[in-house]
Amino acid sequence: MHALYLEFRLQFQHKNGIFVEIGNKFAEIGLLSAINAY
């Protein structure tokens, strides 16, 4: 799960600049929420 998240993040960073920062914030919040849900 975590490896997939990191891989997705790397691929995402190659495409955009400013959206990466916003996307990473939402992704981290979502990931923490998913972990807490379990």
mmCIF file of C-alpha atoms in Angstrom, residues 4-38:
data_model
loop_
_atom_site.group_PDB
_atom_site.id
_atom_site.type_symbol
_atom_site.label_atom_id
_atom_site.label_comp_id
_atom_site.label_asym_id
_atom_site.label_seq_id
_atom_site.Cartn_x
_atom_site.Cartn_y
_atom_site.Cartn_z
ATOM 1 C CA LEU A 4 2.069 2.062 -4.327
ATOM 2 C CA TYR A 5 1.446 5.447 -2.744
ATOM 3 C CA LEU A 6 5.100 6.463 -3.139
ATOM 4 C CA GLU A 7 5.173 5.257 -6.736
ATOM 5 C CA PHE A 8 2.002 7.190 -7.544
ATOM 6 C CA ARG A 9 3.481 10.278 -5.930
ATOM 7 C CA LEU A 10 6.662 10.047 -7.990
ATOM 8 C CA GLN A 11 4.725 9.675 -11.235
ATOM 9 C CA PHE A 12 2.456 12.543 -10.247
ATOM 10 C CA GLN A 13 5.404 14.841 -9.491
ATOM 11 C CA HIS A 14 6.736 14.472 -13.027
ATOM 12 C CA LYS A 15 3.564 15.909 -14.557
ATOM 13 C CA ASN A 16 2.735 19.084 -12.650
ATOM 14 C CA GLY A 17 4.402 21.659 -10.417
ATOM 15 C CA ILE A 18 1.993 23.593 -8.228
ATOM 16 C CA PHE A 19 -0.659 20.888 -8.365
ATOM 17 C CA VAL A 20 1.877 18.456 -6.912
ATOM 18 C CA GLU A 21 2.057 20.407 -3.667
ATOM 19 C CA ILE A 22 -1.735 20.555 -3.392
ATOM 20 C CA GLY A 23 -2.087 16.926 -4.461
ATOM 21 C CA ASN A 24 0.504 15.747 -1.953
ATOM 22 C CA LYS A 25 -1.304 17.500 0.890
ATOM 23 C CA PHE A 26 -4.604 15.854 -0.010
ATOM 24 C CA ALA A 27 -2.883 12.512 -0.606
ATOM 25 C CA GLU A 28 -1.176 12.592 2.793
ATOM 26 C CA ILE A 29 -4.430 13.533 4.524
ATOM 27 C CA GLY A 30 -6.246 10.770 2.644
ATOM 28 C CA LEU A 31 -3.539 8.231 3.445
ATOM 29 C CA LEU A 32 -3.606 9.082 7.146
ATOM 30 C CA SER A 33 -7.399 8.867 7.149
ATOM 31 C CA ALA A 34 -7.244 5.465 5.451
ATOM 32 C CA ILE A 35 -4.704 4.182 7.979
ATOM 33 C CA ASN A 36 -6.766 5.494 10.891
ATOM 34 C CA ALA A 37 -9.885 3.853 9.439
ATOM 35 C CA TYR A 38 -8.202 0.457 9.729
#
